Structure formats: C-alpha cells, structure tokens
JSON list of C-alpha atoms in Angstrom, two decimals:
[
{"chain": "Y", "resi": 289, "resn": "GLU", "atom": "CA", "xyz": [73.98, 88.65, 91.00]},
{"chain": "Y", "resi": 290, "resn": "GLN", "atom": "CA", "xyz": [76.41, 87.24, 93.46]},
{"chain": "Y", "resi": 291, "resn": "ARG", "atom": "CA", "xyz": [76.73, 85.36, 96.57]},
{"chain": "Y", "resi": 292, "resn": "ILE", "atom": "CA", "xyz": [77.29, 87.20, 99.73]},
{"chain": "Y", "resi": 293, "resn": "TRP", "atom": "CA", "xyz": [78.17, 85.79, 103.07]},
{"chain": "Y", "resi": 294, "resn": "MET", "atom": "CA", "xyz": [77.42, 86.46, 107.07]},
{"chain": "Y", "resi": 295, "resn": "GLY", "atom": "CA", "xyz": [74.17, 88.68, 105.65]},
{"chain": "Y", "resi": 296, "resn": "ASN", "atom": "CA", "xyz": [70.45, 88.30, 106.08]},
{"chain": "Y", "resi": 297, "resn": "ILE", "atom": "CA", "xyz": [70.21, 87.95, 102.15]},
{"chain": "Y", "resi": 298, "resn": "VAL", "atom": "CA", "xyz": [71.96, 85.19, 99.97]},
{"chain": "Y", "resi": 299, "resn": "ASN", "atom": "CA", "xyz": [72.80, 87.55, 96.67]},
{"chain": "Y", "resi": 300, "resn": "VAL", "atom": "CA", "xyz": [73.30, 90.85, 96.23]},
{"chain": "Y", "resi": 301, "resn": "SER", "atom": "CA", "xyz": [72.78, 92.57, 92.66]},
{"chain": "Y", "resi": 302, "resn": "LEU", "atom": "CA", "xyz": [76.18, 94.00, 90.94]},
{"chain": "Y", "resi": 303, "resn": "GLY", "atom": "CA", "xyz": [76.62, 96.18, 88.46]},
{"chain": "Y", "resi": 304, "resn": "ILE", "atom": "CA", "xyz": [78.58, 99.62, 87.12]},
{"chain": "Y", "resi": 305, "resn": "LEU", "atom": "CA", "xyz": [78.04, 103.13, 88.14]},
{"chain": "Y", "resi": 306, "resn": "GLU", "atom": "CA", "xyz": [78.78, 104.39, 84.89]},
{"chain": "Y", "resi": 307, "resn": "ASP", "atom": "CA", "xyz": [78.31, 103.63, 81.48]},
{"chain": "Y", "resi": 308, "resn": "THR", "atom": "CA", "xyz": [81.33, 102.65, 79.56]},
{"chain": "Y", "resi": 309, "resn": "PRO", "atom": "CA", "xyz": [81.68, 103.66, 76.18]},
{"chain": "Y", "resi": 310, "resn": "ILE", "atom": "CA", "xyz": [83.88, 101.52, 73.75]},
{"chain": "Y", "resi": 311, "resn": "SER", "atom": "CA", "xyz": [84.19, 101.41, 69.48]},
{"chain": "Y", "resi": 312, "resn": "ILE", "atom": "CA", "xyz": [84.06, 98.17, 67.95]},
{"chain": "Y", "resi": 313, "resn": "PRO", "atom": "CA", "xyz": [84.18, 97.28, 63.99]},
{"chain": "Y", "resi": 314, "resn": "PRO", "atom": "CA", "xyz": [80.69, 96.83, 62.43]},
{"chain": "Y", "resi": 315, "resn": "GLY", "atom": "CA", "xyz": [79.50, 93.60, 62.89]},
{"chain": "Y", "resi": 316, "resn": "GLN", "atom": "CA", "xyz": [82.01, 92.82, 65.71]},
{"chain": "Y", "resi": 317, "resn": "HIS", "atom": "CA", "xyz": [78.50, 93.02, 68.69]},
{"chain": "Y", "resi": 318, "resn": "LYS", "atom": "CA", "xyz": [78.41, 88.88, 68.63]},
{"chain": "Y", "resi": 319, "resn": "ASN", "atom": "CA", "xyz": [82.36, 88.72, 69.47]},
{"chain": "Y", "resi": 320, "resn": "LEU", "atom": "CA", "xyz": [81.59, 91.03, 72.98]},
{"chain": "Y", "resi": 321, "resn": "LYS", "atom": "CA", "xyz": [82.07, 88.96, 76.52]},
{"chain": "Y", "resi": 322, "resn": "ALA", "atom": "CA", "xyz": [81.77, 90.69, 80.04]},
{"chain": "Y", "resi": 323, "resn": "THR", "atom": "CA", "xyz": [83.68, 89.27, 83.23]},
{"chain": "Y", "resi": 324, "resn": "PHE", "atom": "CA", "xyz": [84.23, 90.10, 86.14]},
{"chain": "Y", "resi": 325, "resn": "GLU", "atom": "CA", "xyz": [86.76, 89.31, 89.34]},
{"chain": "Y", "resi": 326, "resn": "LEU", "atom": "CA", "xyz": [85.88, 90.05, 92.92]},
{"chain": "Y", "resi": 327, "resn": "ASP", "atom": "CA", "xyz": [88.60, 91.72, 94.94]},
{"chain": "Y", "resi": 328, "resn": "ASN", "atom": "CA", "xyz": [87.13, 88.98, 97.89]},
{"chain": "Y", "resi": 329, "resn": "THR", "atom": "CA", "xyz": [84.55, 87.05, 98.97]},
{"chain": "Y", "resi": 330, "resn": "LEU", "atom": "CA", "xyz": [81.57, 89.20, 99.68]},
{"chain": "Y", "resi": 331, "resn": "GLU", "atom": "CA", "xyz": [80.46, 88.90, 103.16]},
{"chain": "Y", "resi": 332, "resn": "ALA", "atom": "CA", "xyz": [77.68, 91.06, 105.13]},
{"chain": "Y", "resi": 333, "resn": "PRO", "atom": "CA", "xyz": [77.46, 94.26, 105.88]},
{"chain": "Y", "resi": 334, "resn": "LEU", "atom": "CA", "xyz": [78.48, 95.54, 102.08]},
{"chain": "Y", "resi": 335, "resn": "ALA", "atom": "CA", "xyz": [77.36, 99.50, 101.81]},
{"chain": "Y", "resi": 336, "resn": "LYS", "atom": "CA", "xyz": [75.76, 99.88, 98.19]},
{"chain": "Y", "resi": 337, "resn": "GLY", "atom": "CA", "xyz": [78.03, 101.10, 96.18]},
{"chain": "Y", "resi": 338, "resn": "THR", "atom": "CA", "xyz": [81.68, 100.02, 97.39]},
{"chain": "Y", "resi": 339, "resn": "LYS", "atom": "CA", "xyz": [83.70, 98.59, 94.60]},
{"chain": "Y", "resi": 340, "resn": "VAL", "atom": "CA", "xyz": [84.08, 94.75, 95.05]},
{"chain": "Y", "resi": 341, "resn": "GLY", "atom": "CA", "xyz": [85.76, 93.94, 91.78]},
{"chain": "Y", "resi": 342, "resn": "THR", "atom": "CA", "xyz": [86.03, 94.63, 88.20]},
{"chain": "Y", "resi": 343, "resn": "LEU", "atom": "CA", "xyz": [83.89, 94.54, 85.28]},
{"chain": "Y", "resi": 344, "resn": "PHE", "atom": "CA", "xyz": [86.28, 93.70, 81.68]},
{"chain": "Y", "resi": 345, "resn": "ILE", "atom": "CA", "xyz": [84.62, 94.02, 78.73]},
{"chain": "Y", "resi": 346, "resn": "GLN", "atom": "CA", "xyz": [86.34, 91.55, 76.21]},
{"chain": "Y", "resi": 347, "resn": "LEU", "atom": "CA", "xyz": [86.40, 91.30, 71.96]},
{"chain": "Y", "resi": 348, "resn": "GLU", "atom": "CA", "xyz": [87.69, 88.10, 70.82]},
{"chain": "Y", "resi": 349, "resn": "GLY", "atom": "CA", "xyz": [89.49, 87.07, 74.12]},
{"chain": "Y", "resi": 350, "resn": "GLU", "atom": "CA", "xyz": [91.06, 90.79, 74.48]},
{"chain": "Y", "resi": 351, "resn": "ASP", "atom": "CA", "xyz": [90.33, 93.19, 77.10]},
{"chain": "Y", "resi": 352, "resn": "ILE", "atom": "CA", "xyz": [89.12, 96.23, 75.67]},
{"chain": "Y", "resi": 353, "resn": "ALA", "atom": "CA", "xyz": [87.38, 98.23, 78.56]},
{"chain": "Y", "resi": 354, "resn": "GLN", "atom": "CA", "xyz": [87.19, 97.75, 82.08]},
{"chain": "Y", "resi": 355, "resn": "SER", "atom": "CA", "xyz": [84.75, 99.27, 84.93]},
{"chain": "Y", "resi": 356, "resn": "PRO", "atom": "CA", "xyz": [85.25, 99.13, 88.72]},
{"chain": "Y", "resi": 357, "resn": "LEU", "atom": "CA", "xyz": [82.25, 96.90, 89.72]},
{"chain": "Y", "resi": 358, "resn": "VAL", "atom": "CA", "xyz": [79.81, 97.59, 92.25]}
]
C-alpha cells in the first residue's frame, strides 16, 4: 500500500499485473529483496491498472528483474 493524495481514501494497493519468473541459485531465496520506485507522488483520481512506478527484485543488492508497478 502507498499513500495517495487528493482522494477519498488514504492508501491504495500496489502490485504487478504479471508474474515475474526468475532463476536463482539453490538456497538464495533468503537473499531476495523487493523494492519499488514511484514515477511521481500518487494523486487521485488514479485508474486501476495505471503504471505508477517500477518494482525491482534484487539478489544480494543487484537487480535481477523488474516489472511495472500498478
């Protein structure tokens, strides 16, 4: 969830529309990290499915995949 401004609700749920398949070495799942970067401050109205940023999947601090954040 992320704060949205100028609307009737305080937070909106964010996610990705498609699965992001990745391959990692055995035993490395504990080193996976997901972070995201917003393109702009979220302001209402915001249509469902609108790209608002990027989700980054990292392994040991290195980006290994990214997906549009909606």
